[in-house]
Short mmCIF file of C-alpha atoms in Angstrom, two decimals:
data_model
loop_
_atom_site.label_atom_id
_atom_site.label_comp_id
_atom_site.label_asym_id
_atom_site.label_seq_id
_atom_site.Cartn_x
_atom_site.Cartn_y
_atom_site.Cartn_z
CA MET A 1363 5.97 11.57 -30.57
CA ALA A 1364 7.29 9.07 -28.08
CA SER A 1365 8.23 11.80 -25.68
CA HIS A 1366 4.66 13.08 -25.81
CA GLY A 1367 3.03 9.74 -25.07
CA LEU A 1368 -0.02 8.99 -27.17
CA ALA A 1369 -1.61 11.49 -29.52
CA TYR A 1370 -5.17 11.63 -30.82
CA ASP A 1371 -7.34 13.87 -32.95
CA GLY A 1372 -10.72 15.27 -32.06
CA CYS A 1373 -12.92 15.33 -28.98
CA ASN A 1374 -14.76 12.05 -29.52
CA PHE A 1375 -13.98 9.23 -27.04
CA PHE A 1376 -12.60 11.90 -24.72
CA ARG A 1377 -13.35 9.97 -21.53
CA GLN A 1378 -11.85 6.69 -22.78
CA ARG A 1379 -8.59 8.42 -23.54
CA LEU A 1380 -8.31 10.25 -20.24
CA VAL A 1381 -9.38 7.24 -18.19
CA LEU A 1382 -6.98 4.84 -19.90
CA SER A 1383 -4.22 7.42 -19.66
CA THR A 1384 -4.81 7.71 -15.92
CA LEU A 1385 -4.82 3.96 -15.39
CA SER A 1386 -1.80 3.24 -17.55
CA GLY A 1387 0.19 6.29 -16.50
CA LYS A 1388 0.81 7.15 -20.15
CA ARG A 1389 0.64 10.77 -21.15
CA VAL A 1390 -1.86 11.77 -23.78
CA LYS A 1391 -2.18 14.68 -26.17
CA ILE A 1392 -5.44 15.41 -27.93
CA LYS A 1393 -5.29 17.79 -30.87
CA ASN A 1394 -7.76 19.36 -33.29
CA ILE A 1395 -10.58 19.48 -30.78
CA ARG A 1396 -13.44 20.92 -32.83
CA SER A 1397 -10.77 22.91 -34.65
CA LYS A 1398 -12.98 23.55 -37.70
CA ASP A 1399 -16.09 24.27 -35.68
CA ASP A 1400 -17.52 27.79 -35.52
CA ASN A 1401 -17.11 27.48 -31.78
CA PRO A 1402 -13.78 25.67 -31.50
CA GLY A 1403 -12.21 23.96 -28.54
CA LEU A 1404 -13.29 22.11 -25.43
CA ARG A 1405 -16.83 22.48 -24.16
CA ASP A 1406 -17.76 23.29 -20.58
CA PHE A 1407 -18.76 19.70 -19.83
CA GLU A 1408 -15.36 18.43 -20.91
CA ALA A 1409 -13.64 21.01 -18.74
CA SER A 1410 -15.90 19.85 -15.91
CA LEU A 1411 -14.76 16.25 -16.43
CA ILE A 1412 -11.12 17.34 -16.36
CA ARG A 1413 -11.76 19.15 -13.09
CA LEU A 1414 -13.32 16.01 -11.66
CA LEU A 1415 -10.27 13.97 -12.72
CA ASP A 1416 -8.07 16.55 -11.09
CA LYS A 1417 -10.03 16.13 -7.84
CA VAL A 1418 -9.62 12.36 -7.66
CA THR A 1419 -5.94 12.36 -8.63
CA ASN A 1420 -2.83 13.79 -7.07
CA GLY A 1421 -0.26 15.57 -9.19
CA SER A 1422 -1.94 15.49 -12.59
CA ARG A 1423 -0.65 18.00 -15.09
CA ILE A 1424 -3.12 19.48 -17.52
CA GLU A 1425 -2.25 21.94 -20.24
CA ILE A 1426 -4.76 23.46 -22.62
CA ASN A 1427 -3.86 25.90 -25.36
CA GLN A 1428 -5.51 29.29 -25.70
CA THR A 1429 -8.24 28.25 -28.11
CA GLY A 1430 -8.92 25.02 -26.26
CA THR A 1431 -8.23 22.88 -29.32
CA VAL A 1432 -5.20 21.09 -27.86
CA LEU A 1433 -5.12 19.25 -24.55
CA PHE A 1434 -2.11 17.69 -22.89
CA TYR A 1435 -2.71 15.40 -19.93
CA GLN A 1436 -0.07 13.87 -17.70
CA PRO A 1437 -1.82 11.66 -15.17
CA GLY A 1438 -1.00 11.74 -11.49
CA LEU A 1439 -1.73 9.11 -8.87
CA LEU A 1440 -5.32 8.06 -8.25
CA PHE A 1441 -6.08 9.31 -4.79
CA GLY A 1442 -9.83 8.99 -4.19
CA GLY A 1443 -11.26 9.94 -0.83
CA SER A 1444 -14.23 12.20 -0.35
CA VAL A 1445 -15.03 14.26 -3.44
CA GLU A 1446 -17.83 16.66 -4.27
CA HIS A 1447 -18.45 17.84 -7.80
CA ASP A 1448 -20.99 20.00 -9.55
CA CYS A 1449 -21.28 18.31 -12.94
CA ASN A 1450 -21.77 20.67 -15.84
CA LEU A 1451 -25.40 20.51 -16.97
CA GLN A 1452 -24.61 20.03 -20.66
CA ARG A 1453 -24.23 16.33 -19.90
CA SER A 1454 -25.87 14.21 -17.27
CA VAL A 1455 -24.19 12.73 -14.20
CA GLY A 1456 -24.00 9.42 -16.10
CA TYR A 1457 -21.34 10.89 -18.38
CA TYR A 1458 -19.07 11.66 -15.42
CA LEU A 1459 -20.03 8.54 -13.51
CA GLU A 1460 -19.07 6.21 -16.37
CA ALA A 1461 -15.52 7.53 -16.09
CA LEU A 1462 -15.51 7.26 -12.29
CA LEU A 1463 -16.77 3.67 -12.37
CA MET A 1464 -13.67 2.74 -14.36
CA LEU A 1465 -11.27 4.52 -12.02
CA ALA A 1466 -12.82 4.01 -8.58
CA PRO A 1467 -11.51 0.48 -7.78
CA PHE A 1468 -7.93 1.60 -8.42
CA MET A 1469 -7.70 4.53 -6.00
CA LYS A 1470 -5.44 4.88 -2.97
CA THR A 1471 -8.34 5.30 -0.57
CA SER A 1472 -11.92 4.28 -1.23
CA LEU A 1473 -13.91 6.84 -3.12
CA LYS A 1474 -16.98 8.66 -1.90
CA ALA A 1475 -18.17 10.93 -4.68
CA THR A 1476 -21.10 13.28 -4.37
CA LEU A 1477 -22.12 14.37 -7.86
CA ARG A 1478 -24.68 17.07 -8.51
CA GLY A 1479 -26.38 17.90 -11.78
CA VAL A 1480 -28.70 16.23 -14.29
CA THR A 1481 -29.42 12.66 -13.20
CA ASN A 1482 -31.57 11.67 -16.17
CA ASP A 1483 -31.34 12.76 -19.80
CA PRO A 1484 -31.68 11.04 -23.19
CA THR A 1485 -27.98 11.24 -24.22
CA ASP A 1486 -26.15 9.26 -21.54
CA PRO A 1487 -26.92 6.21 -19.39
CA THR A 1488 -28.91 7.47 -16.42
CA VAL A 1489 -27.88 6.93 -12.82
CA ASP A 1490 -30.74 4.43 -12.45
CA MET A 1491 -29.39 2.32 -15.28
CA LEU A 1492 -25.80 2.39 -14.03
CA LYS A 1493 -27.00 1.42 -10.58
CA SER A 1494 -28.88 -1.61 -11.87
CA THR A 1495 -26.40 -2.86 -14.49
CA ALA A 1496 -22.86 -1.51 -14.02
CA LEU A 1497 -22.67 -2.25 -10.29
CA PRO A 1498 -23.73 -5.92 -10.53
CA LEU A 1499 -21.27 -6.32 -13.42
CA MET A 1500 -18.40 -4.97 -11.35
CA LYS A 1501 -19.34 -7.34 -8.53
CA LYS A 1502 -18.61 -10.25 -10.87
CA PHE A 1503 -15.03 -9.02 -11.10
CA GLY A 1504 -14.66 -9.05 -7.33
CA ILE A 1505 -15.46 -5.41 -6.68
CA ASP A 1506 -18.06 -5.56 -3.94
CA GLY A 1507 -18.50 -5.23 -0.24
CA GLU A 1508 -20.40 -2.97 2.08
CA GLY A 1509 -19.19 0.32 0.76
CA PHE A 1510 -20.17 -0.37 -2.84
CA ASP A 1511 -23.25 1.67 -3.58
CA LEU A 1512 -24.83 4.25 -5.84
CA LYS A 1513 -27.59 6.22 -4.21
CA VAL A 1514 -29.94 8.66 -5.95
CA VAL A 1515 -30.56 11.31 -3.30
CA LYS A 1516 -32.26 13.89 -5.48
CA ARG A 1517 -33.51 13.53 -9.02
CA GLY A 1518 -32.78 16.29 -11.51
CA MET A 1519 -34.03 16.20 -15.08
CA ALA A 1520 -32.46 18.02 -18.02
CA PRO A 1521 -32.02 20.88 -18.69
CA GLY A 1522 -32.22 22.39 -15.18
CA GLY A 1523 -30.69 19.54 -13.20
CA GLY A 1524 -30.61 19.90 -9.44
CA GLY A 1525 -30.15 16.19 -8.78
CA GLU A 1526 -27.64 14.54 -6.52
CA VAL A 1527 -26.14 11.06 -6.35
CA VAL A 1528 -23.62 9.53 -3.97
CA PHE A 1529 -21.27 6.88 -5.31
CA THR A 1530 -19.08 4.90 -2.92
CA CYS A 1531 -16.64 2.24 -4.03
CA PRO A 1532 -14.06 0.16 -2.16
CA VAL A 1533 -10.53 -0.21 -3.57
CA ARG A 1534 -9.12 -3.43 -4.90
CA ARG A 1535 -5.54 -4.54 -5.25
CA THR A 1536 -6.26 -6.99 -8.07
CA ILE A 1537 -9.21 -7.79 -10.30
CA ARG A 1538 -10.59 -11.31 -10.58
CA PRO A 1539 -10.68 -12.87 -14.06
CA VAL A 1540 -14.14 -14.00 -15.19
CA GLN A 1541 -15.78 -16.59 -17.42
CA LEU A 1542 -19.09 -15.13 -18.52
CA THR A 1543 -19.95 -17.27 -21.51
CA ASP A 1544 -23.53 -18.30 -20.82
CA PRO A 1545 -26.08 -15.55 -20.23
CA ALA A 1546 -28.81 -18.07 -19.25
CA LYS A 1547 -32.50 -17.35 -19.54
CA ILE A 1548 -34.30 -14.25 -18.39
CA LYS A 1549 -36.30 -14.96 -15.25
CA ARG A 1550 -37.76 -11.57 -14.49
CA ILE A 1551 -38.01 -7.96 -15.54
CA ARG A 1552 -37.74 -5.09 -13.13
CA GLY A 1553 -37.83 -1.38 -13.70
CA VAL A 1554 -38.23 2.11 -12.35
CA ALA A 1555 -40.71 4.58 -13.79
CA TYR A 1556 -39.87 7.99 -12.43
CA SER A 1557 -41.53 11.36 -12.62
CA VAL A 1558 -40.69 14.75 -11.14
CA ARG A 1559 -42.62 18.01 -11.24
CA VAL A 1560 -45.40 16.42 -13.29
CA SER A 1561 -48.50 14.49 -12.21
CA PRO A 1562 -47.58 11.24 -10.38
CA GLN A 1563 -50.09 9.61 -12.70
CA MET A 1564 -47.51 9.85 -15.52
CA ALA A 1565 -45.44 7.05 -13.99
CA ASN A 1566 -48.48 4.78 -13.78
CA ARG A 1567 -49.30 5.40 -17.43
CA ILE A 1568 -45.72 4.48 -18.38
CA VAL A 1569 -45.86 1.25 -16.38
CA GLU A 1570 -49.11 0.13 -17.95
CA SER A 1571 -47.98 0.56 -21.55
CA ALA A 1572 -44.59 -1.07 -20.95
CA ARG A 1573 -46.19 -4.07 -19.24
CA ALA A 1574 -48.53 -4.55 -22.20
CA VAL A 1575 -45.53 -5.23 -24.47
CA LEU A 1576 -43.43 -7.28 -22.06
CA ASN A 1577 -46.25 -9.50 -20.79
CA GLN A 1578 -46.13 -11.31 -24.12
CA PHE A 1579 -42.91 -12.92 -22.91
CA ILE A 1580 -42.89 -13.32 -19.17
CA PRO A 1581 -45.32 -12.83 -16.27
CA ASP A 1582 -42.77 -11.83 -13.63
CA ILE A 1583 -42.61 -8.08 -14.22
CA TYR A 1584 -42.46 -5.42 -11.57
CA ILE A 1585 -41.92 -1.78 -12.34
CA TYR A 1586 -41.57 0.52 -9.37
CA THR A 1587 -42.96 4.02 -9.59
CA ASP A 1588 -40.72 6.67 -8.14
CA HIS A 1589 -42.16 10.14 -7.69
CA MET A 1590 -39.79 12.49 -5.92
CA LYS A 1591 -41.22 15.68 -4.43
CA GLY A 1592 -40.17 19.08 -3.17
CA ALA A 1593 -36.45 19.63 -2.70
CA ASN A 1594 -35.68 16.18 -4.09
CA SER A 1595 -37.32 16.78 -7.45
CA GLY A 1596 -34.75 19.04 -9.09
CA LYS A 1597 -35.37 22.05 -11.26
CA SER A 1598 -37.02 20.72 -14.41
CA PRO A 1599 -40.12 18.62 -15.04
CA GLY A 1600 -39.84 15.23 -16.71
CA PHE A 1601 -40.38 11.51 -16.54
CA GLY A 1602 -38.81 8.32 -17.81
CA LEU A 1603 -38.39 4.59 -17.51
CA THR A 1604 -35.49 2.20 -16.91
CA LEU A 1605 -36.09 -1.50 -17.56
CA VAL A 1606 -33.80 -4.34 -16.55
CA ALA A 1607 -34.07 -8.00 -17.57
CA GLU A 1608 -32.38 -10.32 -15.09
CA THR A 1609 -31.24 -13.81 -16.07
CA LEU A 1610 -30.98 -16.97 -13.97
CA ASN A 1611 -27.26 -16.52 -13.40
CA GLY A 1612 -27.31 -12.83 -12.67
CA SER A 1613 -26.65 -11.12 -15.99
CA PHE A 1614 -28.49 -7.89 -16.56
CA LEU A 1615 -29.72 -6.37 -19.82
CA SER A 1616 -31.26 -2.97 -19.70
CA ALA A 1617 -32.95 -0.29 -21.75
CA GLU A 1618 -34.21 3.13 -20.90
CA MET A 1619 -35.87 6.26 -22.17
CA SER A 1620 -36.25 9.74 -20.77
CA SER A 1621 -38.80 12.37 -21.73
CA THR A 1622 -37.63 15.13 -24.07
CA PRO A 1623 -36.03 17.89 -21.97
CA GLN A 1624 -38.28 20.90 -21.54
CA GLY A 1625 -37.97 23.28 -24.47
CA GLN A 1626 -35.89 20.91 -26.62
CA GLY A 1627 -38.33 19.49 -29.14
CA ASP A 1628 -41.70 17.78 -29.17
CA PRO A 1629 -43.02 16.53 -25.86
CA MET A 1630 -43.59 12.79 -25.53
CA LEU A 1631 -46.67 10.96 -24.28
CA PRO A 1632 -45.98 8.63 -21.32
CA GLU A 1633 -47.77 5.80 -23.16
CA ASP A 1634 -45.44 6.13 -26.15
CA LEU A 1635 -42.43 6.31 -23.88
CA GLY A 1636 -43.42 3.14 -22.03
CA ARG A 1637 -44.10 1.19 -25.21
CA ASN A 1638 -40.95 2.37 -27.01
CA CYS A 1639 -38.78 1.67 -24.00
CA ALA A 1640 -40.18 -1.86 -23.76
CA LYS A 1641 -39.28 -2.35 -27.42
CA LEU A 1642 -35.77 -1.09 -26.72
CA LEU A 1643 -35.48 -3.77 -24.06
CA LEU A 1644 -36.54 -6.39 -26.62
CA GLU A 1645 -33.83 -5.04 -28.93
CA GLU A 1646 -31.32 -5.40 -26.12
CA VAL A 1647 -32.46 -8.98 -25.51
CA HIS A 1648 -32.06 -9.65 -29.23
CA ARG A 1649 -28.48 -8.39 -29.04
CA GLY A 1650 -28.03 -10.49 -25.92
CA GLY A 1651 -24.80 -11.58 -24.30
CA CYS A 1652 -23.82 -11.47 -20.64
CA VAL A 1653 -23.30 -7.70 -20.59
CA ASP A 1654 -25.63 -5.08 -22.01
CA SER A 1655 -24.49 -2.81 -24.79
CA SER A 1656 -23.76 0.29 -22.72
CA ASN A 1657 -21.48 -1.62 -20.30
CA GLN A 1658 -19.40 -3.48 -22.88
CA SER A 1659 -16.40 -1.23 -22.46
CA LEU A 1660 -16.52 -1.44 -18.64
CA ALA A 1661 -16.43 -5.25 -18.87
CA LEU A 1662 -13.55 -5.17 -21.36
CA LEU A 1663 -11.57 -2.78 -19.18
CA LEU A 1664 -11.92 -5.02 -16.13
CA MET A 1665 -10.89 -8.03 -18.25
CA THR A 1666 -7.82 -6.09 -19.36
CA LEU A 1667 -6.81 -5.10 -15.85
CA GLY A 1668 -7.42 -8.57 -14.42
CA GLN A 1669 -4.76 -10.93 -13.11
CA GLN A 1670 -2.67 -12.73 -15.71
CA ASP A 1671 -5.27 -15.31 -16.53
CA VAL A 1672 -7.76 -15.90 -19.33
CA SER A 1673 -11.06 -14.05 -19.14
CA LYS A 1674 -13.99 -14.77 -21.44
CA VAL A 1675 -17.10 -12.67 -21.86
CA LEU A 1676 -19.94 -13.19 -24.30
CA LEU A 1677 -21.24 -9.92 -25.73
CA GLY A 1678 -23.90 -8.87 -28.18
CA PRO A 1679 -22.80 -6.99 -31.33
CA LEU A 1680 -20.00 -4.56 -30.51
CA SER A 1681 -21.12 -0.95 -30.38
CA PRO A 1682 -19.05 1.67 -32.26
CA TYR A 1683 -18.04 3.06 -28.85
CA THR A 1684 -16.76 -0.37 -27.80
CA ILE A 1685 -14.82 -0.88 -31.03
CA GLU A 1686 -13.00 2.37 -30.43
CA PHE A 1687 -12.43 1.35 -26.82
CA LEU A 1688 -10.75 -1.89 -27.96
CA ARG A 1689 -8.39 0.14 -30.14
CA HIS A 1690 -7.58 2.37 -27.20
CA ILE A 1691 -6.92 -0.67 -24.98
CA ARG A 1692 -4.41 -1.80 -27.58
CA ASP A 1693 -2.74 1.62 -27.57
CA PHE A 1694 -2.51 1.97 -23.79
CA PHE A 1695 -2.11 -1.63 -22.61
CA GLN A 1696 -0.87 -3.51 -25.72
CA LEU A 1697 -3.67 -6.03 -25.30
CA MET A 1698 -5.61 -7.38 -28.26
CA PHE A 1699 -8.63 -9.55 -27.63
CA LYS A 1700 -9.54 -12.67 -29.50
CA ILE A 1701 -12.89 -11.95 -31.12
CA GLU A 1702 -15.09 -14.84 -32.27
CA VAL A 1703 -18.56 -14.62 -33.73
CA GLN A 1704 -21.06 -17.14 -32.39
CA LYS A 1705 -24.05 -17.75 -34.61
CA PRO A 1706 -27.14 -19.16 -32.93
CA SER A 1707 -28.21 -22.57 -34.24
CA GLU A 1708 -31.20 -22.71 -36.58
CA ASP A 1709 -33.85 -24.02 -34.20
CA GLU A 1710 -32.87 -21.60 -31.45
CA ARG A 1711 -34.81 -18.40 -31.04
CA LYS A 1712 -32.24 -16.39 -29.15
CA GLY A 1713 -31.81 -13.25 -31.21
CA GLY A 1714 -28.82 -12.30 -33.32
CA ASP A 1715 -25.14 -13.20 -33.53
CA LYS A 1716 -23.08 -13.00 -30.36
CA VAL A 1717 -19.43 -12.16 -29.94
CA LEU A 1718 -17.10 -14.07 -27.63
CA MET A 1719 -14.26 -11.92 -26.33
CA THR A 1720 -11.21 -13.70 -24.95
CA GLY A 1721 -8.21 -12.00 -23.45
CA VAL A 1722 -5.46 -12.44 -20.89
CA GLY A 1723 -5.37 -9.77 -18.22
CA VAL A 1724 -2.24 -7.63 -18.05
CA GLY A 1725 -1.84 -8.39 -14.36
CA TYR A 1726 -2.51 -4.86 -13.25
CA SER A 1727 -2.09 -4.32 -9.56
CA ASN A 1728 -3.19 -1.23 -7.74
CA ILE A 1729 0.01 0.41 -6.61
CA ASN A 1730 -1.93 3.35 -5.21
CA LYS A 1731 -3.70 1.27 -2.59
CA THR A 1732 -2.25 1.61 0.90
CA ILE A 1733 -1.29 -1.65 2.57
CA LYS A 1734 -2.74 -1.98 6.03
CA THR B 793 20.68 -49.54 -69.73
CA MET B 794 23.27 -46.88 -69.23
CA LYS B 795 20.97 -44.44 -70.89
CA LYS B 796 18.12 -45.51 -68.75
CA GLN B 797 20.21 -45.17 -65.67
CA THR B 798 21.31 -41.72 -66.53
CA ALA B 799 17.77 -40.81 -67.37
CA SER B 800 16.45 -42.08 -64.11
CA GLU B 801 19.34 -40.49 -62.31
CA SER B 802 18.64 -37.17 -63.83
CA GLU B 803 14.99 -37.68 -63.00
CA GLU B 804 15.94 -38.39 -59.45
CA GLU B 805 18.12 -35.40 -59.46
CA GLU B 806 15.29 -33.29 -60.77
CA GLU B 807 13.01 -34.69 -58.15
CA GLU B 808 15.53 -33.91 -55.55
CA GLN B 809 15.92 -30.46 -56.86
CA GLY B 810 12.17 -30.08 -57.04
CA GLY B 811 11.93 -31.47 -53.58
CA LEU B 812 14.34 -28.84 -52.47
CA ARG B 813 12.76 -26.18 -54.53
CA TRP B 814 9.50 -26.24 -52.60
CA LYS B 815 11.45 -25.31 -49.57
CA GLU B 816 12.65 -22.15 -51.19
CA GLY B 817 10.99 -19.01 -49.91
CA LEU B 818 8.87 -20.98 -47.49
CA GLN B 819 8.53 -18.07 -45.19
CA GLN B 820 7.52 -15.76 -47.99
CA LYS B 821 4.91 -18.23 -49.22
CA ALA B 822 3.50 -18.63 -45.76
CA SER B 823 3.26 -14.94 -45.24
CA GLU B 824 1.63 -14.56 -48.66
CA ALA B 825 -0.91 -17.22 -47.80
CA PHE B 826 -1.59 -15.55 -44.50
CA LEU B 827 -2.13 -12.19 -46.11
CA ARG B 828 -4.37 -13.77 -48.76
CA GLN B 829 -6.45 -15.29 -46.02
CA GLN B 830 -6.64 -12.02 -44.16
CA LYS B 831 -7.88 -10.30 -47.29
CA ALA B 832 -10.41 -12.97 -48.20
CA ALA B 833 -12.08 -13.61 -44.86
CA PRO B 834 -13.18 -10.36 -43.34
CA ASN B 835 -13.53 -10.94 -39.64
CA LEU B 836 -14.32 -8.87 -36.60
CA ARG B 837 -10.74 -8.80 -35.44
CA LYS B 838 -9.76 -7.18 -38.71
CA LEU B 839 -12.62 -4.73 -38.42
CA VAL B 840 -11.54 -3.73 -34.95
CA TYR B 841 -7.76 -3.81 -35.13
CA GLY B 842 -7.20 -3.37 -38.86
CA SER B 843 -5.39 -5.94 -41.00
CA VAL B 844 -1.71 -6.58 -41.50
CA VAL B 845 -2.01 -5.70 -45.18
CA GLU B 846 -3.40 -2.29 -44.36
CA ALA B 847 -2.93 0.03 -47.26
CA ASP B 848 -0.79 3.04 -46.66
CA ASP B 849 -3.37 5.58 -45.67
CA SER B 850 -1.12 8.50 -45.08
CA ASP B 851 -3.57 10.96 -46.54
CA ASP B 852 -1.86 13.92 -48.05
CA GLU B 853 -3.56 16.48 -45.89
CA GLU B 854 -0.74 18.92 -46.07
CA GLN B 855 -1.67 19.92 -49.61
CA GLU B 856 -0.49 23.39 -50.24
CA LEU B 857 -1.38 25.84 -52.97
CA GLY B 858 1.59 27.73 -54.21
CA GLY B 859 3.41 26.85 -51.01
CA LEU B 860 1.38 29.44 -49.16
CA PHE B 861 -2.20 28.40 -48.59
CA ARG B 862 -3.38 25.16 -47.17
CA VAL B 863 -6.41 23.54 -48.75
CA SER B 864 -9.16 23.42 -46.16
CA ARG B 865 -11.43 20.71 -47.44
CA PRO B 866 -14.94 20.24 -46.12
CA GLN B 867 -14.97 17.82 -43.21
CA ASN B 868 -15.02 14.28 -44.46
CA SER B 869 -16.76 11.55 -42.54
CA LYS B 870 -13.66 10.46 -40.65
CA LYS B 871 -12.98 13.95 -39.41
CA SER B 872 -16.51 14.65 -38.26
CA GLN B 873 -16.53 11.35 -36.41
CA ALA B 874 -13.37 12.43 -34.62
CA ASN B 875 -15.37 15.27 -33.15
CA GLY B 876 -18.61 13.35 -32.67
CA VAL B 877 -20.64 13.01 -29.49
CA ASP B 878 -18.83 11.00 -26.82
CA SER B 879 -21.60 8.66 -25.65
CA SER B 880 -21.69 4.95 -24.88
CA ARG B 881 -25.28 4.62 -26.12
CA PHE B 882 -25.71 2.04 -28.89
CA ASP B 883 -28.55 3.05 -31.19
CA PRO B 884 -30.95 0.20 -32.02
CA ASP B 885 -31.02 -1.46 -35.44
CA ALA B 886 -33.62 0.54 -37.37
CA SER B 887 -34.56 -2.48 -39.48
CA HIS B 888 -36.01 -4.30 -36.47
CA ASN B 889 -39.75 -3.77 -36.19
CA TRP B 890 -40.88 -4.98 -32.79
CA ASP B 891 -44.54 -4.83 -33.77
CA LEU B 892 -44.09 -7.91 -35.96
CA GLU B 893 -44.85 -11.35 -34.56
CA GLU B 894 -41.85 -12.66 -36.49
CA MET B 895 -39.51 -10.37 -34.61
CA LEU B 896 -41.04 -11.24 -31.24
CA ASN B 897 -40.62 -14.93 -32.03
CA SER B 898 -36.91 -14.48 -32.72
CA ILE B 899 -36.15 -13.98 -29.02
CA ARG B 900 -38.70 -16.26 -27.32
CA ASP B 901 -36.11 -18.75 -26.09
CA CYS B 902 -34.18 -16.04 -24.25
CA PHE B 903 -36.85 -16.20 -21.54
CA VAL B 904 -37.55 -18.94 -19.01
CA THR B 905 -40.94 -19.27 -20.69
CA GLY B 906 -39.28 -20.32 -23.98
CA LYS B 907 -37.95 -23.68 -25.12
CA TRP B 908 -35.20 -25.25 -22.98
CA GLU B 909 -32.23 -27.26 -24.16
CA GLU B 910 -32.62 -30.95 -23.30
CA ASP B 911 -29.74 -31.02 -20.85
CA GLN B 912 -30.92 -28.01 -18.90
CA ASP B 913 -34.46 -28.98 -17.93
#
């Protein structure tokens, strides 16, 4: 087994394994991919992700068996540069972008990725959410500068897609350790209510119902309405809402909801969507911490790859995805975090138990980066 | 007095021996205590990384019938999770009803409009 690097079963946590393999340089073999399914093997969206990885790296070796149930991946060097990719429509751009966010700071040359496909769907974090939460989080680790941006050029709802985003990220040699132990209080709530190929009135109806819930807590709420038209509106109709709560020291908690994709179940009223999304944000506030639940693994990765110093981050309850990510970090980087539960005191009304993650970075330095 | 002396001597000896005896297998005792603690106090670290005392879970999947056919059991939960949907979304706790005043009150101090700690005013 040692000669084959690490071995896993099944297609779940596919991105974690490939991303960590690429960063650590360890080979990975994934077996039994949907081997008992009526339609066995890798799906088109997974193949699309592999192709994207192949574009941003140099010299990767990928072997897939005939039925697609076994994948062998030997990572090459992270190259970066200008990349264009048509993301398979089975998953939204967020699925691909989550992997790119983890790899982008460690490329040889800074990345400019143009991704086309579905920008908003109910399964993955949307591009709007990643823009408003993942990017500010990465800035705390020292990844910032002029060329750090995620721009939504065209919006494309599921299932037709037709959206386009441009992600640019500078490269870093080392990652700064962080101490994010106090989330501080929420000072304002911002959001984007978007609609394409439906009446622009939909977005206004969403805003009104979401405000009704959130106004019970705080007056400073502003939800932008974003109605893209013509060539920028993609191929399918739909609408949705992304809400972000910002705290006094710049932590972001977010929640979002997209309308049911056309022809995939019961349609949703914009009022219901606004109200339910606002409640999801309350749930996220209840979970709390300095990082919202969908970015936990990104924060833990950057802690792992930091300089050899202690990093601390306060999180809400660990999501199942994060728990698996921690196990993968142990496999690829031999790092185990110290995990302490913090219970809120009795007279505090700050939601549920929090989890304090402490770890010493492995002192990863970007050997791909060219020295100027 | 001789008797007494011998008695006390032997006592001393015993004590000494006892005193030495507690040192025996110190490492084993410590490791036992550690494992006991690991078993008793379930913590997050154990949930995430598994415990040291992890039972041998080498499931005998390679069960064969008559050395020819392999038993293909229906997918158990672990297996179906292995091929689950790869998404970072964390589904909300279904037991939380955000229409209840009680629930809303549980997070009031997370906002600037809530109560402040004395040292932070």
